[in-house]
C-alpha cells in the first residue's frame, strides 16, 4: 500500500526525460499565471509576454505533432500530422496578432488575418482524431456507435447553446461574419470534444495506443474554456491580450506537446471486453443527463426556452428510443444464440456420454469397479472378449474370490497401499487363468476413486500382456545370448562371473581363440566360417561340466566360466579336454578341416578379485599361449601383467621421444657396388637412446610402434631426417649417383596420403626424388593388393625408387613382381649365410640374382660378414651388397668419414 504514490508517479512520467519535460512545462505555466495575475511590468509587458508565449507554445505543439508523425505508421501518422498542422495554423494566427499589437502598435481588428489562422485549428484537429483506428465492430455495433455519437453531439450542442451560443446570438455582433467567427470557436470546440468523447468510449483498449487521449482531451477542454471566454468577451468588446484567459490556450498547447512526447507503452494484449465497460456504455447517457439538467435549469430560470433547445431535446429522445430498440433486438438475438449454444452443448454432452460408454464397453482394457469391501459393483463387457468370462458372473462378488491365490494376494496389497490416498494409483502384474484354462499375465492399474461422487469405488483397468511378456523374455534372451551359436554373450558371461565371485572365492575362467579361423573365412567364405563356429560351440558345450558357462564374445573368441574349482588342476584338465575336442577333424562343406585353439586360464587370487581383472588376466594368458604355438594353453602369472605394463610404459616413452626428437637418431649403413667397391648409397636405420634403459633395439620398439600406430609419425621423422642428411652429404649432386634407402612399414601404406607425405619431405629438404629408395617387405605386395598398388604407382610417379626387403622369405609370386613397379630386390641374409661354411649352398641366392636380372631389377645382398660371401656374390653377378664385412651402421658423423676416406672399406 505504501508504494501507490510511486506507481502513480511512474504511470504519469514513464521515463526520467519525460518527467523533466513535465516539470519544465509546469514551471513555465505557473510563471505565466503569476505574470498574468500580477502584471509586474504593466499591461504592455504582460500583453507581449502573452503573445510570445502563445506563439512559442503553438510552435512547440506543432513541432511535437509533426515529429511524432514521422515516426508513426500510416493512419496514426496522418492523425498526428493534422493535429500538428492545427497547432501550426493557430500559431500563424498568433503571429499576425503579434504583428498588429507589437509591430504596428494597434489593436487587433475583428475579424482579422489572425482569425484566419485560429479558424483552421479545430478542423485540422477534428480530422486528425477521426483518422484514429477504432476496434472492429459488427453492423449492429457500428449503428449503436453512431447513435451514441449523435447522442453525445446533440447533448453537448444543447449544453453549449444554453450556456454559450444562445447568449452570444442574443447579444448580437457588429457584423454577420464577426458573429459567425465568434460562434465558430465554441462550436468547433463542441465538435472536437464530441469526437474526443466518442473515441474515449470506443477506442480499442488493448495493444499499442495511437495517442495519449487523456492529455489530448484535457488540452482540448482547455481550448474550449478559452475559446468560449474569448467569444463572450469579444462580443462585449472587453477582451485584450495578456488576459488570464490566455493561459487556457497555452495550457492546451503544452498538453498537446506532452501527449506527442509521451513514451509509448504496449499493453499485454487486446481487451476483448473493451466495449462492454461502464464508461463506453454510460458515456452517452451521462451526456444526455447533462443536457437534461442544463435545459431544465434554463426553463426554471427563464420559464421557457427557444425552439433550438426543444428540437435538440426531441432529437435526443428519438436517439434514446432508437438505441433502446437496437438494444432490445441485440438482447433478443443474444438470447436465441445462447439457447442454441445450450442445446448444442447438451447434445454434445449426450453424445460424449454415449461415446464414453461405448469406449468403456468395447475397450481393449477390462474396466472393473469395486467398493471398499472389494465387491464388484461394475464390470465392463470387454471381460468376455479379453479373458473369456461372462461379465454378470463377477457382479456382486468379492473380486479376490474370483482370482488365483497369488493374484489375490498382490491385489489386496495394492488396494491397501492406495486406499488412504484419494486418486492414488498403483500398477501391478498378476497371473490370470483364462476361461479356456491357459495361464496368462494381466497388467492391472488400480485407481482410488472412492471420494469421487460419480464413482465411489476403486477402478481396475486390466489388460492381457502375455504376448508382451513373451516378447520381453525373447528380447532379454537375445540381448544376453549370441545370435549364431546361442551361447551366452559377453554381457551375460560377465554377469554370471560377478555372481560367482560374490557366491564363492575360487573361480576360474578360460579364454579361447581359434587358430587359423581367418583362413577358413578367406578360403571357404563366411557361411563356412559360421558353420565352423557352431560346431566349435557344440564341442565346447560337450566338453565342460554341468553348471559351467560357455560364451562367445564375438568373432572366433570364446570363454568358459568354471563356477567351482578345487584347484588349478581343474582348469588345466578342462583346457586339456577342450584342446583334445578341437583336435578332431571338422567337416565343413564336405571338406575335412583341422582347427586348433589357444587357451588362456585365469584363477581368482590376490591380483584378480573382480570380474574385469580376471577377464584381463585370462586374455593375457591366451596371447601367451598363442605366441607359444597352436593348440596350447597357458595359465596367467603376474609376470604377464608386468610385461603388459612395461609395454604400455615403453609406448608412452616412445610417444614422448617422438614429441621431443632428442632421443632418436639415425645410423647409416653403406651400400657397396660389388664390381667397383664404391659406396653408392646408405640405408637409414633408426636407433632409440632411452634416457634410463639406454640403447633400445629396433626389434623391441619397431613392432611396438606398428601396433600402437606410432610408426606413422616415426616413419615420417626418419624419412625427413634421412633426406636432410643426404643433402648435407651432397647426395643431391647430379655428379654423385648415390641413393638414400629408408624402410617403410606396411602400416604406413594404410595411409592413402603416403605419396603426398613423401613429396612434401622431398620438397622441404631439396633431395631429388631419384636419390630416395623406399624399402618394403613382401607383405605389402600380398595385403590390400589394389590399394597398395595404387600407392606404389603414385610413388613411382614422384620418381622415387622402390625395393623389396628380405626377399625370398615371403609368399610373393612372379606375377606380383611383374605387376608392381619394383626397382630392387634385397636378398635376405639367411640366403647369404649359406654361401660360407663347409658345404656352401648358393643355389637360392643365384636364383634370386638371376630373377632380378631377368626382370631388369638390381639385386642387393644383405648381411655379408665374410670375404667368401663377398666373392661368391660378385661371381654370381649380384649388383650391390651390405653387411658388417664392409661396415656396421654408423652415426652420421662416422658415416660421413667413410665418404671422405673410402680406403677404410675392405674391398
Tab-separated table of N, CA, C and O in Angstrom, residues 306-385:
chain	number	residue	atom	x	y	z
A	306	UNK	N	-35.938	28.433	-26.116
A	306	UNK	CA	-36.109	28.710	-27.529
A	306	UNK	C	-36.326	27.421	-28.309
A	306	UNK	O	-36.122	26.321	-27.798
A	307	UNK	N	-36.728	27.496	-29.582
A	307	UNK	CA	-37.031	26.296	-30.382
A	307	UNK	C	-35.839	25.344	-30.533
A	307	UNK	O	-36.033	24.143	-30.616
A	308	UNK	N	-34.602	25.883	-30.623
A	308	UNK	CA	-33.440	25.002	-30.812
A	308	UNK	C	-33.308	24.016	-29.657
A	308	UNK	O	-32.997	22.829	-29.849
A	309	UNK	N	-33.578	24.485	-28.455
A	309	UNK	CA	-33.498	23.591	-27.295
A	309	UNK	C	-34.569	22.516	-27.401
A	309	UNK	O	-34.332	21.324	-27.113
A	310	UNK	N	-35.783	22.911	-27.829
A	310	UNK	CA	-36.865	21.932	-27.955
A	310	UNK	C	-36.524	20.875	-28.997
A	310	UNK	O	-36.711	19.664	-28.781
A	311	UNK	N	-36.045	21.374	-30.158
A	311	UNK	CA	-35.669	20.406	-31.193
A	311	UNK	C	-34.514	19.498	-30.730
A	311	UNK	O	-34.512	18.300	-31.038
A	312	UNK	N	-33.579	20.042	-30.025
A	312	UNK	CA	-32.456	19.235	-29.534
A	312	UNK	C	-32.936	18.171	-28.561
A	312	UNK	O	-32.531	16.997	-28.622
A	313	UNK	N	-33.850	18.565	-27.620
A	313	UNK	CA	-34.345	17.592	-26.664
A	313	UNK	C	-35.140	16.501	-27.376
A	313	UNK	O	-35.051	15.318	-27.023
A	314	UNK	N	-35.943	16.922	-28.386
A	314	UNK	CA	-36.703	15.913	-29.126
A	314	UNK	C	-35.768	14.944	-29.856
A	314	UNK	O	-35.998	13.719	-29.891
A	315	UNK	N	-34.706	15.490	-30.449
A	315	UNK	CA	-33.740	14.628	-31.156
A	315	UNK	C	-33.082	13.644	-30.188
A	315	UNK	O	-32.888	12.457	-30.502
A	316	UNK	N	-32.744	14.142	-29.011
A	316	UNK	CA	-32.107	13.266	-28.026
A	316	UNK	C	-33.052	12.148	-27.622
A	316	UNK	O	-32.660	10.972	-27.486
A	317	UNK	N	-34.348	12.485	-27.449
A	317	UNK	CA	-35.322	11.461	-27.066
A	317	UNK	C	-35.435	10.405	-28.164
A	317	UNK	O	-35.468	9.188	-27.902
A	318	UNK	N	-35.507	10.853	-29.426
A	318	UNK	CA	-35.589	9.894	-30.532
A	318	UNK	C	-34.349	9.001	-30.588
A	318	UNK	O	-34.443	7.795	-30.854
A	319	UNK	N	-33.185	9.597	-30.367
A	319	UNK	CA	-31.951	8.790	-30.377
A	319	UNK	C	-31.943	7.761	-29.256
A	319	UNK	O	-31.508	6.616	-29.441
A	320	UNK	N	-32.467	8.161	-28.076
A	320	UNK	CA	-32.516	7.206	-26.958
A	320	UNK	C	-33.457	6.058	-27.287
A	320	UNK	O	-33.169	4.874	-27.034
A	321	UNK	N	-34.645	6.408	-27.860
A	321	UNK	CA	-35.600	5.360	-28.234
A	321	UNK	C	-34.974	4.403	-29.260
A	321	UNK	O	-35.084	3.175	-29.149
A	322	UNK	N	-34.296	4.965	-30.271
A	322	UNK	CA	-33.656	4.117	-31.270
A	322	UNK	C	-32.592	3.213	-30.664
A	322	UNK	O	-32.468	2.028	-31.022
A	323	UNK	N	-31.829	3.783	-29.744
A	323	UNK	CA	-30.772	2.964	-29.119
A	323	UNK	C	-31.375	1.847	-28.284
A	323	UNK	O	-30.870	0.726	-28.258
A	324	UNK	N	-32.480	2.112	-27.571
A	324	UNK	CA	-33.109	1.081	-26.764
A	324	UNK	C	-33.710	-0.013	-27.635
A	324	UNK	O	-33.642	-1.196	-27.296
A	325	UNK	N	-34.312	0.413	-28.760
A	325	UNK	CA	-34.831	-0.601	-29.683
A	325	UNK	C	-33.702	-1.505	-30.201
A	325	UNK	O	-33.849	-2.733	-30.295
A	326	UNK	N	-32.581	-0.868	-30.544
A	326	UNK	CA	-31.429	-1.655	-31.008
A	326	UNK	C	-30.941	-2.604	-29.917
A	326	UNK	O	-30.600	-3.760	-30.176
A	327	UNK	N	-30.940	-2.112	-28.668
A	327	UNK	CA	-30.518	-2.958	-27.547
A	327	UNK	C	-31.452	-4.142	-27.373
A	327	UNK	O	-31.011	-5.276	-27.123
A	328	UNK	N	-32.796	-3.893	-27.500
A	328	UNK	CA	-33.753	-4.991	-27.387
A	328	UNK	C	-33.522	-6.034	-28.479
A	328	UNK	O	-33.578	-7.248	-28.227
A	329	UNK	N	-33.275	-5.570	-29.699
A	329	UNK	CA	-33.005	-6.513	-30.789
A	329	UNK	C	-31.736	-7.326	-30.516
A	329	UNK	O	-31.693	-8.538	-30.768
A	330	UNK	N	-30.705	-6.657	-30.026
A	330	UNK	CA	-29.463	-7.367	-29.711
A	330	UNK	C	-29.677	-8.387	-28.603
A	330	UNK	O	-29.151	-9.510	-28.657
A	331	UNK	N	-30.439	-7.990	-27.560
A	331	UNK	CA	-30.699	-8.922	-26.464
A	331	UNK	C	-31.489	-10.131	-26.948
A	331	UNK	O	-31.235	-11.268	-26.526
A	332	UNK	N	-32.472	-9.870	-27.837
A	332	UNK	CA	-33.250	-10.991	-28.357
A	332	UNK	C	-32.356	-11.937	-29.164
A	332	UNK	O	-32.447	-13.162	-29.039
A	333	UNK	N	-31.475	-11.355	-30.002
A	333	UNK	CA	-30.541	-12.186	-30.788
A	333	UNK	C	-29.582	-12.947	-29.871
A	333	UNK	O	-29.286	-14.118	-30.108
A	334	UNK	N	-29.139	-12.258	-28.815
A	334	UNK	CA	-28.233	-12.917	-27.878
A	334	UNK	C	-28.924	-14.061	-27.160
A	334	UNK	O	-28.342	-15.127	-26.943
A	335	UNK	N	-30.204	-13.853	-26.801
A	335	UNK	CA	-30.949	-14.920	-26.127
A	335	UNK	C	-31.081	-16.141	-27.026
A	335	UNK	O	-30.883	-17.290	-26.598
A	336	UNK	N	-31.448	-15.898	-28.312
A	336	UNK	CA	-31.561	-17.031	-29.244
A	336	UNK	C	-30.219	-17.736	-29.409
A	336	UNK	O	-30.153	-18.961	-29.468
A	337	UNK	N	-29.150	-16.957	-29.464
A	337	UNK	CA	-27.821	-17.552	-29.622
A	337	UNK	C	-27.449	-18.400	-28.407
A	337	UNK	O	-26.915	-19.502	-28.539
A	338	UNK	N	-27.765	-17.884	-27.218
A	338	UNK	CA	-27.464	-18.638	-26.004
A	338	UNK	C	-28.285	-19.919	-25.937
A	338	UNK	O	-27.768	-20.990	-25.547
A	339	UNK	N	-29.562	-19.831	-26.313
A	339	UNK	CA	-30.383	-21.039	-26.313
A	339	UNK	C	-29.835	-22.081	-27.285
A	339	UNK	O	-29.779	-23.281	-26.980
A	340	UNK	N	-29.403	-21.617	-28.469
A	340	UNK	CA	-28.848	-22.559	-29.458
A	340	UNK	C	-27.555	-23.183	-28.943
A	340	UNK	O	-27.313	-24.389	-29.120
A	341	UNK	N	-26.739	-22.383	-28.279
A	341	UNK	CA	-25.480	-22.915	-27.744
A	341	UNK	C	-25.731	-23.906	-26.622
A	341	UNK	O	-25.034	-24.922	-26.506
A	342	UNK	N	-26.753	-23.615	-25.773
A	342	UNK	CA	-27.078	-24.561	-24.700
A	342	UNK	C	-27.568	-25.879	-25.286
A	342	UNK	O	-27.183	-26.971	-24.839
A	343	UNK	N	-28.432	-25.805	-26.310
A	343	UNK	CA	-28.912	-27.030	-26.930
A	343	UNK	C	-27.779	-27.815	-27.577
A	343	UNK	O	-27.702	-29.045	-27.454
A	344	UNK	N	-26.899	-27.096	-28.271
A	344	UNK	CA	-25.760	-27.775	-28.912
A	344	UNK	C	-24.845	-28.407	-27.865
A	344	UNK	O	-24.352	-29.529	-28.047
A	345	UNK	N	-24.629	-27.681	-26.777
A	345	UNK	CA	-23.760	-28.217	-25.726
A	345	UNK	C	-24.385	-29.435	-25.052
A	345	UNK	O	-23.708	-30.411	-24.747
A	346	UNK	N	-25.702	-29.377	-24.861
A	346	UNK	CA	-26.396	-30.517	-24.266
A	346	UNK	C	-26.293	-31.736	-25.179
A	346	UNK	O	-26.027	-32.856	-24.723
A	347	UNK	N	-26.483	-31.529	-26.472
A	347	UNK	CA	-26.356	-32.647	-27.424
A	347	UNK	C	-24.932	-33.180	-27.448
A	347	UNK	O	-24.705	-34.392	-27.532
A	348	UNK	N	-23.971	-32.268	-27.359
A	348	UNK	CA	-22.567	-32.695	-27.349
A	348	UNK	C	-22.259	-33.532	-26.115
A	348	UNK	O	-21.564	-34.549	-26.192
A	349	UNK	N	-22.782	-33.101	-24.951
A	349	UNK	CA	-22.557	-33.857	-23.720
A	349	UNK	C	-23.229	-35.221	-23.792
A	349	UNK	O	-22.660	-36.238	-23.342
A	350	UNK	N	-24.442	-35.261	-24.386
A	350	UNK	CA	-25.134	-36.545	-24.515
A	350	UNK	C	-24.355	-37.479	-25.439
A	350	UNK	O	-24.170	-38.667	-25.134
A	351	UNK	N	-23.852	-36.925	-26.552
A	351	UNK	CA	-23.053	-37.747	-27.474
A	351	UNK	C	-21.750	-38.190	-26.820
A	351	UNK	O	-21.297	-39.320	-27.008
A	352	UNK	N	-21.152	-37.289	-26.032
A	352	UNK	CA	-19.911	-37.646	-25.347
A	352	UNK	C	-20.146	-38.763	-24.345
A	352	UNK	O	-19.330	-39.680	-24.213
A	353	UNK	N	-21.299	-38.693	-23.635
A	353	UNK	CA	-21.619	-39.745	-22.673
A	353	UNK	C	-21.801	-41.084	-23.370
A	353	UNK	O	-21.299	-42.126	-22.920
A	354	UNK	N	-22.522	-41.053	-24.503
A	354	UNK	CA	-22.726	-42.291	-25.242
A	354	UNK	C	-21.406	-42.826	-25.804
A	354	UNK	O	-21.148	-44.034	-25.793
A	355	UNK	N	-20.577	-41.907	-26.291
A	355	UNK	CA	-19.281	-42.329	-26.830
A	355	UNK	C	-18.400	-42.926	-25.724
A	355	UNK	O	-17.736	-43.941	-25.920
A	356	UNK	N	-18.414	-42.298	-24.544
A	356	UNK	CA	-17.627	-42.819	-23.427
A	356	UNK	C	-18.118	-44.203	-23.016
A	356	UNK	O	-17.321	-45.110	-22.755
A	357	UNK	N	-19.427	-44.372	-22.989
A	357	UNK	CA	-19.983	-45.667	-22.618
A	357	UNK	C	-19.578	-46.738	-23.633
A	357	UNK	O	-19.204	-47.855	-23.272
A	358	UNK	N	-19.625	-46.375	-24.923
A	358	UNK	CA	-19.227	-47.336	-25.961
A	358	UNK	C	-17.743	-47.671	-25.854
A	358	UNK	O	-17.345	-48.829	-26.021
A	359	UNK	N	-16.910	-46.653	-25.573
A	359	UNK	CA	-15.478	-46.909	-25.439
A	359	UNK	C	-15.187	-47.841	-24.277
A	359	UNK	O	-14.332	-48.736	-24.362
A	360	UNK	N	-15.875	-47.620	-23.154
A	360	UNK	CA	-15.641	-48.471	-21.984
A	360	UNK	C	-16.087	-49.900	-22.266
A	360	UNK	O	-15.400	-50.878	-21.945
A	361	UNK	N	-17.264	-50.041	-22.889
A	361	UNK	CA	-17.803	-51.370	-23.119
A	361	UNK	C	-16.971	-52.160	-24.129
A	361	UNK	O	-16.843	-53.375	-24.027
A	362	UNK	N	-16.395	-51.456	-25.120
A	362	UNK	CA	-15.687	-52.147	-26.200
A	362	UNK	C	-14.183	-51.894	-26.163
A	362	UNK	O	-13.491	-52.146	-27.141
A	363	UNK	N	-13.683	-51.405	-25.057
A	363	UNK	CA	-12.253	-51.128	-24.934
A	363	UNK	C	-11.463	-52.427	-24.851
A	363	UNK	O	-11.976	-53.479	-24.434
A	364	UNK	N	-10.194	-52.332	-25.238
A	364	UNK	CA	-9.312	-53.492	-25.090
A	364	UNK	C	-8.946	-53.727	-23.636
A	364	UNK	O	-8.493	-54.811	-23.281
A	365	UNK	N	-9.160	-52.730	-22.785
A	365	UNK	CA	-8.945	-52.873	-21.350
A	365	UNK	C	-10.241	-53.335	-20.692
A	365	UNK	O	-11.344	-52.971	-21.110
A	366	UNK	N	-10.077	-54.116	-19.650
A	366	UNK	CA	-11.214	-54.569	-18.856
A	366	UNK	C	-11.361	-53.622	-17.683
A	366	UNK	O	-10.428	-53.459	-16.885
A	367	UNK	N	-12.524	-52.963	-17.555
A	367	UNK	CA	-12.768	-51.990	-16.502
A	367	UNK	C	-13.628	-52.642	-15.426
A	367	UNK	O	-14.724	-53.150	-15.709
A	368	UNK	N	-13.108	-52.602	-14.203
A	368	UNK	CA	-13.812	-53.180	-13.056
A	368	UNK	C	-13.851	-52.143	-11.951
A	368	UNK	O	-12.836	-51.477	-11.697
A	369	UNK	N	-14.997	-52.003	-11.281
A	369	UNK	CA	-15.134	-51.096	-10.146
A	369	UNK	C	-15.530	-51.920	-8.933
A	369	UNK	O	-16.493	-52.711	-8.995
A	370	UNK	N	-14.790	-51.746	-7.825
A	370	UNK	CA	-15.099	-52.455	-6.584
A	370	UNK	C	-15.303	-51.430	-5.482
A	370	UNK	O	-14.752	-50.324	-5.532
A	371	UNK	N	-16.114	-51.802	-4.488
A	371	UNK	CA	-16.346	-50.887	-3.372
A	371	UNK	C	-15.281	-51.080	-2.312
A	371	UNK	O	-14.282	-51.798	-2.530
A	372	UNK	N	-15.489	-50.432	-1.147
A	372	UNK	CA	-14.482	-50.517	-0.089
A	372	UNK	C	-14.255	-51.947	0.390
A	372	UNK	O	-13.167	-52.289	0.853
A	373	UNK	N	-15.265	-52.793	0.300
A	373	UNK	CA	-15.118	-54.177	0.727
A	373	UNK	C	-14.582	-55.097	-0.338
A	373	UNK	O	-14.464	-56.308	-0.098
A	374	UNK	N	-14.271	-54.566	-1.504
A	374	UNK	CA	-13.724	-55.384	-2.574
A	374	UNK	C	-14.769	-56.063	-3.429
A	374	UNK	O	-14.417	-56.881	-4.292
A	375	UNK	N	-16.048	-55.742	-3.238
A	375	UNK	CA	-17.121	-56.354	-4.017
A	375	UNK	C	-17.250	-55.626	-5.356
A	375	UNK	O	-17.215	-54.393	-5.419
A	376	UNK	N	-17.430	-56.391	-6.420
A	376	UNK	CA	-17.530	-55.822	-7.760
A	376	UNK	C	-18.885	-55.127	-7.906
A	376	UNK	O	-19.941	-55.749	-7.738
A	377	UNK	N	-18.846	-53.817	-8.241
A	377	UNK	CA	-20.072	-53.050	-8.479
A	377	UNK	C	-20.289	-52.756	-9.957
A	377	UNK	O	-21.399	-52.375	-10.349
A	378	UNK	N	-19.257	-52.884	-10.766
A	378	UNK	CA	-19.390	-52.682	-12.205
A	378	UNK	C	-18.337	-53.531	-12.904
A	378	UNK	O	-17.187	-53.637	-12.456
A	379	UNK	N	-18.747	-54.137	-14.020
A	379	UNK	CA	-17.829	-54.936	-14.824
A	379	UNK	C	-18.129	-54.679	-16.293
A	379	UNK	O	-19.273	-54.834	-16.740
A	380	UNK	N	-17.136	-54.245	-17.054
A	380	UNK	CA	-17.340	-53.919	-18.465
A	380	UNK	C	-17.516	-55.178	-19.295
A	380	UNK	O	-17.091	-56.281	-18.910
A	381	UNK	N	-18.162	-55.001	-20.467
A	381	UNK	CA	-18.425	-56.118	-21.371
A	381	UNK	C	-17.150	-56.699	-21.967
A	381	UNK	O	-17.149	-57.824	-22.460
A	382	UNK	N	-16.063	-55.916	-21.969
A	382	UNK	CA	-14.821	-56.392	-22.590
A	382	UNK	C	-14.198	-57.561	-21.835
A	382	UNK	O	-13.241	-58.168	-22.317
A	383	UNK	N	-14.693	-57.907	-20.642
A	383	UNK	CA	-14.159	-59.041	-19.881
A	383	UNK	C	-14.272	-60.330	-20.677
A	383	UNK	O	-13.323	-61.129	-20.713
A	384	UNK	N	-15.408	-60.527	-21.353
A	384	UNK	CA	-15.590	-61.766	-22.103
A	384	UNK	C	-14.651	-61.829	-23.296
A	384	UNK	O	-14.104	-62.894	-23.612
A	385	UNK	N	-14.417	-60.691	-23.952
A	385	UNK	CA	-13.544	-60.691	-25.120
A	385	UNK	C	-12.081	-60.908	-24.740
A	385	UNK	O	-11.327	-61.543	-25.471
